């Protein structure tokens, strides 16, 4: 038995236990990428480094035995800096996207690949629901959005980008968007001034949180700048139907009512728990007054209204403002001409080559999607720790990312070599499983990689334990293709 102190807690560790195991015994998690219980470590990621302040030594906790008198710190400024450096070294050679570029670019964060998968599977109603959840006005935006998402589509490297805007427009026309469930009332009421896209998006968001919402609009109908568009640019019935869906949820709309004239702002701030100004002619710095800006791009206005509504919701519930920590998002960048074939492996449907864009056949168009989003967008430990420690992908700008290597598949498990950090877990798991070939380290020095020996295909190397390897893999290098992981 070893008695030591970890982060101020006294711990009695059993004979032979590592510092990491002793910390886990005390309920303290130490980050690691190369450690899985019951699997012999082959390499050291060094992310689990800790400091013994009694001696001043720093060492990996996964392989250092707990000893009497140790005073371990698992999280201080120096340790965090070391971990951040380790992560940035790994990220400098990571060849893959966390989020698909189309979703990253969309101001409303529409999960385009997921929507496309649902369309390709014939589930148009669910696909329409995905579009509605992000865009709130999928039909309207299908007419008026400038489609920035399409400019980031990797499919353009092969022929033409996907018709993403047309997709959610057609879904709004053809599919049945599930009705919003009546929310449990919160007992709070919000006044929203301005029935443009931002104001209405805020109303929809707040009403779904259970808050009573009344929208005041000085014009005779909602829409803000959209009212200036002719029927050819935006058929009014499309927008009216989406506004009606918001009103059916229980949002109240009062037109021909100019706040400041027909009703005073002071009255609203006193009668309502919160006031959201979604117009450009009123200002107030009251504690319960919030402002959403109607932006030139309608999709930006949707995102603005929704984000401010989330802020209002936190205020009404007494929830503190969360720390502004955006999830780390690795970016593959442009696909070089020499990389196109490798990137297409296990992504590009051969039946769609030279097919051209199909605005009239959304299922065929959806099959053109390359599904660039990572298969482990939620469970990837590399992404999780990069977020936690503020790591940057391009900390070493002089280092060029490795060229893309072709993905391989065995059953429903996909191996993307560009995301492998060479932790060796899959190598050891395959060995323990008694695989005839298994996996091994190929090459030397900086060029070492994990592969099936003798250049054999993945389905010969991982015959029985592919899913076990995928479960242990700390990144999206080994993942189950048909298992959805969504971060929202």
Coordinates of C-alpha atoms in Angstrom, one line a residue:
X1 CA 0.0 0.0 0.0
X2 CA 1.3 3.5 -1.0
X3 CA 0.0 6.6 0.7
X4 CA 0.2 9.7 -1.5
X5 CA -1.6 13.0 -2.0
X6 CA -3.3 13.8 -5.3
X7 CA -4.7 17.3 -5.8
X8 CA -4.9 17.8 -2.0
X9 CA -6.6 14.4 -1.4
X10 CA -5.0 11.7 0.6
X11 CA -5.0 8.4 -1.3
X12 CA -4.1 4.9 -0.3
X13 CA -3.1 3.1 -3.5
X14 CA -2.8 -0.7 -3.7
X15 CA 0.5 -2.3 -4.3
X16 CA 1.6 -1.9 -7.9
X17 CA -1.0 0.7 -8.8
X18 CA 0.1 3.5 -11.1
X19 CA -0.5 7.2 -10.3
X20 CA -3.2 7.3 -12.9
X21 CA -5.0 4.4 -11.2
X22 CA -4.6 6.0 -7.8
X23 CA -6.1 9.2 -9.1
X24 CA -9.0 7.3 -10.6
X25 CA -9.6 5.7 -7.2
X26 CA -9.9 9.2 -5.8
X27 CA -12.3 10.2 -8.6
X28 CA -9.8 12.3 -10.4
X29 CA -9.6 11.9 -14.2
X30 CA -6.2 12.4 -15.8
X31 CA -6.4 12.9 -19.6
X32 CA -4.8 10.2 -21.8
X33 CA -5.0 9.2 -25.4
X34 CA -3.0 5.9 -25.3
X35 CA -4.5 4.3 -22.2
X36 CA -7.4 1.8 -22.0
X37 CA -7.8 -0.4 -19.0
X38 CA -6.7 -4.0 -19.7
X39 CA -4.7 -3.1 -22.8
X40 CA -0.9 -3.1 -22.6
X41 CA 0.5 0.3 -23.7
X42 CA 2.8 0.3 -26.6
X43 CA 3.5 4.0 -26.9
X44 CA 3.3 7.1 -24.7
X45 CA 1.2 10.0 -25.7
X46 CA 2.5 11.9 -22.7
X47 CA -0.8 13.7 -22.2
X48 CA -1.2 12.1 -18.8
X49 CA 1.9 14.0 -17.5
X50 CA 1.6 15.1 -13.8
X51 CA 4.0 16.7 -11.3
X52 CA 5.3 15.4 -8.0
X53 CA 5.8 18.7 -6.1
X54 CA 7.7 16.8 -3.4
X55 CA 10.5 16.1 -5.8
X56 CA 9.8 18.6 -8.7
X57 CA 9.7 15.7 -11.1
X58 CA 7.2 15.5 -14.0
X59 CA 6.3 12.1 -15.5
X60 CA 3.6 10.2 -17.3
X61 CA 1.0 9.0 -14.7
X62 CA -0.1 5.9 -16.7
X63 CA 3.3 4.2 -16.3
X64 CA 4.7 5.5 -13.0
X65 CA 4.0 3.5 -9.9
X66 CA 2.4 5.3 -7.0
X67 CA 4.8 5.7 -4.1
X68 CA 4.7 6.8 -0.5
X69 CA 5.1 10.5 0.0
X70 CA 4.2 11.6 -3.5
X71 CA 2.4 15.0 -3.6
X72 CA 0.9 14.9 -7.0
X73 CA -0.6 17.8 -8.9
X74 CA -2.6 16.8 -12.0
X75 CA -3.6 20.3 -13.2
X76 CA -1.6 23.4 -12.9
X77 CA -0.4 26.1 -15.3
X78 CA 2.8 24.2 -16.3
X79 CA 1.0 20.9 -16.8
X80 CA -1.7 22.5 -18.9
X81 CA 1.0 24.2 -21.0
X82 CA 2.7 20.9 -21.5
X83 CA -0.5 19.1 -22.5
X84 CA -1.4 21.9 -24.9
X85 CA 2.0 21.6 -26.6
X86 CA 1.5 17.8 -26.9
X87 CA -1.9 18.2 -28.5
X88 CA -0.7 20.9 -30.9
X89 CA 2.1 18.6 -32.1
X90 CA -0.5 15.8 -32.7
X91 CA -2.9 18.3 -34.5
X92 CA -0.2 19.6 -36.7
X93 CA -0.2 16.3 -38.6
X94 CA -3.9 15.5 -38.3
X95 CA -5.5 15.2 -41.8
X96 CA -9.3 15.4 -41.3
X97 CA -12.2 17.6 -40.6
X98 CA -14.1 17.5 -37.3
X99 CA -17.2 19.2 -38.7
X100 CA -17.9 19.2 -42.4
X101 CA -17.0 22.5 -44.0
X102 CA -20.6 23.1 -45.1
X103 CA -21.8 23.0 -41.5
X104 CA -18.8 25.0 -40.3
X105 CA -19.6 27.8 -42.7
X106 CA -23.4 27.9 -42.2
X107 CA -24.1 30.7 -39.7
X108 CA -27.0 28.6 -38.4
X109 CA -24.9 25.4 -38.2
X110 CA -27.2 23.3 -40.3
X111 CA -26.0 19.7 -40.0
X112 CA -25.8 19.2 -43.8
X113 CA -24.2 15.7 -43.9
X114 CA -26.8 14.3 -41.5
X115 CA -29.6 15.9 -43.5
X116 CA -28.2 14.4 -46.7
X117 CA -27.9 10.9 -45.1
X118 CA -31.6 11.1 -44.1
X119 CA -32.6 12.2 -47.6
X120 CA -30.5 9.4 -49.3
X121 CA -32.2 6.9 -47.0
X122 CA -35.6 8.1 -48.1
X123 CA -36.5 9.6 -44.7
X124 CA -37.6 13.0 -46.0
X125 CA -39.6 13.9 -42.9
X126 CA -36.7 13.5 -40.5
X127 CA -34.4 15.4 -43.0
X128 CA -36.9 18.2 -43.0
X129 CA -37.0 18.2 -39.2
X130 CA -33.2 18.6 -39.2
X131 CA -33.4 21.5 -41.5
X132 CA -36.1 23.2 -39.5
X133 CA -34.3 22.7 -36.2
X134 CA -31.3 24.6 -37.4
X135 CA -32.8 27.1 -39.9
X136 CA -36.3 27.7 -38.4
X137 CA -37.2 29.0 -41.9
X138 CA -35.9 26.2 -44.2
X139 CA -38.3 27.1 -47.0
X140 CA -37.8 30.8 -46.9
X141 CA -34.0 30.5 -46.7
X142 CA -34.2 28.1 -49.6
X143 CA -35.2 31.1 -51.7
X144 CA -33.3 34.0 -50.2
X145 CA -30.1 32.5 -48.6
X146 CA -26.9 33.2 -50.5
X147 CA -25.8 29.6 -49.7
X148 CA -22.3 30.2 -48.2
X149 CA -22.3 26.6 -47.2
X150 CA -22.0 25.5 -50.9
X151 CA -18.7 27.4 -51.3
X152 CA -17.0 25.1 -48.8
X153 CA -18.3 21.8 -50.2
X154 CA -15.5 19.3 -50.8
X155 CA -17.5 17.8 -53.7
X156 CA -16.5 20.8 -55.8
X157 CA -13.0 19.3 -56.0
X158 CA -14.6 16.5 -58.2
X159 CA -17.3 18.2 -60.1
X160 CA -19.7 20.7 -58.5
X161 CA -20.8 21.5 -54.9
X162 CA -24.0 20.0 -53.5
X163 CA -27.2 22.0 -53.9
X164 CA -27.7 22.4 -50.2
X165 CA -30.0 25.4 -50.4
X166 CA -32.2 23.7 -52.9
X167 CA -32.2 20.6 -50.7
X168 CA -33.8 22.3 -47.6
X169 CA -36.1 24.3 -49.9
X170 CA -37.4 21.1 -51.6
X171 CA -37.7 19.4 -48.2
X172 CA -39.9 22.3 -47.0
X173 CA -42.1 21.8 -50.0
X174 CA -42.3 18.0 -50.1
X175 CA -41.8 16.7 -46.6
X176 CA -43.9 16.9 -43.5
X177 CA -42.0 18.8 -40.9
X178 CA -43.0 17.3 -37.5
X179 CA -45.2 19.6 -35.4
X180 CA -43.5 21.2 -32.4
X181 CA -44.5 19.7 -29.1
X182 CA -46.4 22.0 -26.8
X183 CA -43.8 23.2 -24.2
X184 CA -44.2 23.0 -20.5
X185 CA -45.0 26.6 -19.4
X186 CA -42.2 28.4 -17.6
X187 CA -44.4 31.1 -16.2
X188 CA -42.2 33.8 -17.8
X189 CA -43.3 36.2 -20.5
X190 CA -41.1 37.9 -23.2
X191 CA -41.9 40.8 -25.4
X192 CA -40.2 40.9 -28.8
X193 CA -40.1 44.1 -30.7
X194 CA -39.8 43.5 -34.5
X195 CA -41.1 40.6 -36.6
X196 CA -38.3 40.3 -38.9
X197 CA -36.3 37.0 -39.3
X198 CA -34.3 37.7 -36.1
X199 CA -37.3 38.5 -34.0
X200 CA -39.3 35.6 -35.2
X201 CA -36.4 33.1 -34.8
X202 CA -36.0 34.4 -31.2
X203 CA -39.8 34.0 -30.6
X204 CA -39.7 30.4 -31.8
X205 CA -36.7 29.6 -29.7
X206 CA -38.1 31.1 -26.5
X207 CA -41.5 29.6 -27.0
X208 CA -40.0 26.2 -27.3
X209 CA -38.4 26.8 -23.9
X210 CA -41.8 27.3 -22.5
X211 CA -41.8 31.1 -22.3
X212 CA -44.8 33.1 -23.3
X213 CA -43.9 35.3 -26.3
X214 CA -45.7 38.3 -27.8
X215 CA -44.2 40.0 -30.9
X216 CA -44.9 43.6 -31.7
X217 CA -44.5 44.8 -35.3
X218 CA -45.1 48.3 -36.5
X219 CA -45.9 47.2 -40.1
X220 CA -49.1 45.5 -41.2
X221 CA -47.3 42.1 -41.6
X222 CA -44.2 40.4 -40.4
X223 CA -41.0 39.9 -42.5
X224 CA -38.8 42.9 -42.0
X225 CA -36.6 43.3 -45.1
X226 CA -38.3 40.3 -46.7
X227 CA -41.4 42.4 -47.3
X228 CA -39.4 44.3 -50.0
X229 CA -38.9 41.1 -52.1
X230 CA -41.2 40.4 -55.0
X231 CA -43.0 37.1 -55.6
X232 CA -40.3 35.9 -57.9
X233 CA -37.5 36.3 -55.3
X234 CA -39.7 34.9 -52.5
X235 CA -43.2 33.5 -52.9
X236 CA -44.9 35.1 -49.9
X237 CA -46.9 32.0 -49.2
X238 CA -43.7 30.1 -48.3
X239 CA -42.8 32.6 -45.6
X240 CA -46.3 33.0 -44.4
X241 CA -46.6 29.2 -43.9
X242 CA -43.5 29.2 -41.7
X243 CA -44.7 32.2 -39.7
X244 CA -48.0 30.4 -39.2
X245 CA -46.1 27.4 -37.7
X246 CA -44.5 29.7 -35.2
X247 CA -47.9 31.2 -34.3
X248 CA -49.4 27.7 -33.9
X249 CA -46.8 27.0 -31.3
X250 CA -48.4 29.7 -29.2
X251 CA -46.4 32.8 -30.2
X252 CA -48.6 35.9 -30.3
X253 CA -48.2 38.5 -33.1
X254 CA -49.5 42.1 -32.9
X255 CA -49.1 44.1 -36.1
X256 CA -49.6 47.8 -36.7
X257 CA -48.2 48.4 -33.3
X258 CA -45.2 50.7 -33.1
X259 CA -43.4 50.4 -29.7
X260 CA -42.6 53.9 -28.6
X261 CA -45.9 55.3 -29.9
X262 CA -48.8 52.8 -29.6
X263 CA -47.2 51.2 -26.5
X264 CA -44.2 52.5 -24.5
X265 CA -41.0 50.5 -24.1
X266 CA -41.1 51.4 -20.3
X267 CA -44.5 49.6 -20.2
X268 CA -43.1 46.5 -21.8
X269 CA -40.1 46.3 -19.5
X270 CA -42.4 46.5 -16.5
X271 CA -45.0 44.1 -17.7
X272 CA -42.8 41.4 -19.2
X273 CA -40.0 39.4 -17.6
X274 CA -37.7 40.2 -20.5
X275 CA -37.8 42.4 -23.6
X276 CA -35.9 41.5 -26.8
X277 CA -35.4 44.4 -29.3
X278 CA -35.1 43.0 -32.8
X279 CA -35.4 46.4 -34.5
X280 CA -33.0 49.2 -35.4
X281 CA -34.9 52.2 -34.0
X282 CA -35.0 51.5 -30.2
X283 CA -32.4 51.3 -27.6
X284 CA -32.5 50.5 -23.9
X285 CA -29.8 49.3 -21.4
X286 CA -32.2 47.9 -18.8
X287 CA -31.3 44.7 -17.0
X288 CA -34.0 42.7 -18.7
X289 CA -33.6 44.2 -22.2
X290 CA -31.7 42.4 -24.9
X291 CA -30.9 43.2 -28.5
X292 CA -30.9 41.1 -31.6
X293 CA -29.7 42.7 -34.9
X294 CA -31.5 42.1 -38.2
X295 CA -28.5 41.3 -40.4
X296 CA -28.2 41.6 -44.2
X297 CA -28.1 37.9 -44.7
X298 CA -31.3 36.2 -43.6
X299 CA -29.5 33.1 -42.3
X300 CA -27.3 35.3 -40.1
X301 CA -30.4 36.9 -38.7
X302 CA -31.8 33.4 -37.8
X303 CA -28.5 32.6 -36.0
X304 CA -28.6 36.0 -34.3
X305 CA -32.2 35.7 -33.1
X306 CA -31.6 32.2 -31.8
X307 CA -28.4 33.0 -30.0
X308 CA -29.9 36.1 -28.3
X309 CA -32.9 34.0 -27.4
X310 CA -30.7 31.5 -25.7
X311 CA -29.2 34.4 -23.7
X312 CA -32.7 35.5 -22.7
X313 CA -33.6 32.0 -21.6
X314 CA -30.5 31.8 -19.4
X315 CA -31.5 35.1 -17.8
X316 CA -35.0 34.0 -17.1
X317 CA -33.9 30.8 -15.6
X318 CA -31.1 32.4 -13.5
X319 CA -28.4 30.4 -15.3
X320 CA -25.0 32.1 -15.4
X321 CA -23.4 32.9 -18.7
X322 CA -21.4 29.8 -19.8
X323 CA -17.7 30.2 -20.5
X324 CA -17.2 31.0 -24.1
X325 CA -15.3 27.8 -25.1
X326 CA -16.1 26.8 -28.7
X327 CA -15.5 23.2 -29.5
X328 CA -12.2 22.6 -31.3
X329 CA -12.7 22.1 -35.0
X330 CA -9.9 20.5 -37.0
X331 CA -9.9 21.7 -40.6
X332 CA -8.6 19.6 -43.5
X333 CA -8.4 22.5 -45.9
X334 CA -8.2 22.3 -49.6
X335 CA -7.9 18.9 -51.2
X336 CA -4.9 18.8 -53.6
X337 CA -5.1 17.3 -57.0
X338 CA -2.7 14.5 -55.8
X339 CA -5.1 13.8 -52.9
X340 CA -8.4 13.6 -54.7
X341 CA -8.4 9.8 -55.2
X342 CA -7.4 9.1 -51.6
X343 CA -10.0 11.4 -50.2
X344 CA -12.7 9.8 -52.4
X345 CA -12.0 6.3 -51.0
X346 CA -15.0 5.1 -49.0
X347 CA -16.6 8.5 -49.5
X348 CA -17.6 9.0 -53.2
X349 CA -20.4 6.9 -54.5
X350 CA -19.2 5.7 -58.0
X351 CA -22.7 6.0 -59.3
X352 CA -22.6 9.7 -58.9
X353 CA -19.5 10.3 -60.9
X354 CA -20.4 12.7 -63.8
X355 CA -24.0 12.7 -62.6
X356 CA -24.1 16.4 -62.3
X357 CA -26.3 18.3 -59.9
X358 CA -29.9 17.2 -59.6
X359 CA -32.2 19.9 -58.2
X360 CA -35.2 17.9 -59.5
X361 CA -34.2 14.6 -57.7
X362 CA -33.2 15.3 -54.1
X363 CA -32.4 11.6 -53.2
X364 CA -30.0 11.4 -56.2
X365 CA -28.5 14.8 -55.2
X366 CA -28.1 13.6 -51.6
X367 CA -26.1 10.6 -52.7
X368 CA -23.4 13.0 -54.1
X369 CA -22.5 14.0 -50.5
X370 CA -19.0 12.9 -49.4
X371 CA -19.9 13.0 -45.7
X372 CA -16.8 14.9 -44.7
X373 CA -17.9 15.1 -41.0
X374 CA -15.9 12.9 -38.6
X375 CA -17.5 9.7 -37.5
X376 CA -16.5 10.4 -33.9
X377 CA -17.5 14.1 -33.7
X378 CA -18.6 13.6 -30.1
X379 CA -16.4 10.8 -28.6
X380 CA -13.1 11.8 -30.1
X381 CA -10.7 12.3 -27.2
X382 CA -8.3 14.4 -29.3
X383 CA -11.1 16.9 -30.0
X384 CA -12.3 16.9 -26.4
X385 CA -8.9 17.6 -25.0
X386 CA -8.0 20.1 -27.7
X387 CA -11.1 22.0 -26.6
X388 CA -10.3 21.7 -22.9
X389 CA -6.7 22.9 -23.2
X390 CA -7.2 25.5 -25.9
X391 CA -4.9 23.7 -28.4
X392 CA -4.5 25.2 -31.9
X393 CA -4.3 23.2 -35.0
X394 CA -1.9 25.6 -36.7
X395 CA 0.4 26.4 -33.8
X396 CA 3.2 25.2 -36.1
X397 CA 2.4 27.0 -39.3
X398 CA 5.7 25.9 -40.9
X399 CA 4.6 22.3 -40.7
X400 CA 2.5 21.1 -43.6
X401 CA -0.1 18.5 -42.8
X402 CA 0.6 15.0 -44.3
X403 CA -1.0 14.1 -47.5
X404 CA -4.4 12.3 -47.3
X405 CA -4.2 8.5 -47.2
X406 CA -7.0 6.5 -48.6
X407 CA -9.5 5.1 -46.1
X408 CA -10.1 1.4 -45.8
X409 CA -13.0 -0.6 -44.5
X410 CA -13.7 -3.9 -42.8
X411 CA -17.4 -4.6 -42.3
X412 CA -18.9 -1.5 -40.9
X413 CA -15.6 -0.2 -39.5
X414 CA -13.7 2.5 -41.4
X415 CA -10.0 3.3 -40.9
X416 CA -8.9 6.8 -41.8
X417 CA -5.1 6.8 -41.6
X418 CA -4.8 10.6 -41.6
X419 CA -6.5 10.7 -38.2
X420 CA -4.3 8.1 -36.5
X421 CA -2.0 9.2 -33.7
X422 CA -0.2 5.9 -33.6
X423 CA -1.1 5.2 -30.0
X424 CA -0.9 1.4 -30.7
X425 CA -4.1 0.5 -28.9
X426 CA -5.5 -1.2 -32.0
X427 CA -2.2 -3.1 -32.5
X428 CA -2.3 -4.6 -29.0
X429 CA -6.1 -5.3 -29.1
X430 CA -5.7 -7.2 -32.4
X431 CA -2.8 -9.2 -30.9
X432 CA -4.8 -10.0 -27.8
X433 CA -7.7 -11.1 -30.0
X434 CA -5.4 -13.6 -31.8
X435 CA -5.8 -12.0 -35.2
X436 CA -3.6 -13.9 -37.8
X437 CA -2.3 -10.7 -39.3
X438 CA -3.6 -7.9 -37.1
X439 CA -2.1 -4.5 -37.2
X440 CA 1.5 -3.3 -36.7
X441 CA 3.8 -0.3 -37.0
X442 CA 5.1 0.2 -40.5
X443 CA 8.0 2.5 -41.5
X444 CA 10.6 4.3 -39.3
X445 CA 11.0 7.6 -37.5
X446 CA 8.5 10.3 -38.4
X447 CA 7.1 8.1 -41.2
X448 CA 5.9 5.3 -39.0
X449 CA 2.2 4.4 -39.4
X450 CA -0.3 1.8 -38.4
X451 CA -1.2 -0.7 -41.1
X452 CA -1.9 -4.4 -41.8
X453 CA 1.4 -6.2 -42.3
X454 CA 2.6 -7.1 -45.8
X455 CA 0.4 -4.4 -47.3
X456 CA -2.7 -6.5 -46.9
X457 CA -6.2 -5.0 -46.8
X458 CA -7.8 -4.0 -43.5
X459 CA -10.5 -6.8 -43.7
X460 CA -7.7 -9.4 -43.6
X461 CA -6.0 -7.7 -40.6
X462 CA -9.1 -7.1 -38.5
X463 CA -11.4 -10.1 -38.9
X464 CA -12.9 -10.5 -35.4
X465 CA -12.0 -7.4 -33.4
X466 CA -12.6 -4.4 -35.6
X467 CA -15.4 -3.0 -33.5
X468 CA -13.4 -3.4 -30.3
X469 CA -10.5 -1.5 -31.9
X470 CA -12.9 1.2 -33.0
X471 CA -14.3 1.6 -29.5
X472 CA -10.8 2.0 -28.1
X473 CA -9.5 4.3 -30.7
X474 CA -9.1 7.8 -29.2
X475 CA -9.7 9.6 -32.4
X476 CA -11.9 9.2 -35.5
X477 CA -9.2 7.0 -37.2
X478 CA -11.1 3.8 -36.5
X479 CA -14.9 4.3 -36.3
X480 CA -18.2 2.6 -37.0
X481 CA -19.6 4.1 -40.2
X482 CA -23.3 3.7 -39.6
X483 CA -23.3 5.0 -36.0
X484 CA -24.4 8.6 -35.7
X485 CA -22.6 10.8 -33.2
X486 CA -24.1 14.3 -33.1
X487 CA -22.9 17.2 -30.9
X488 CA -26.3 18.9 -30.7

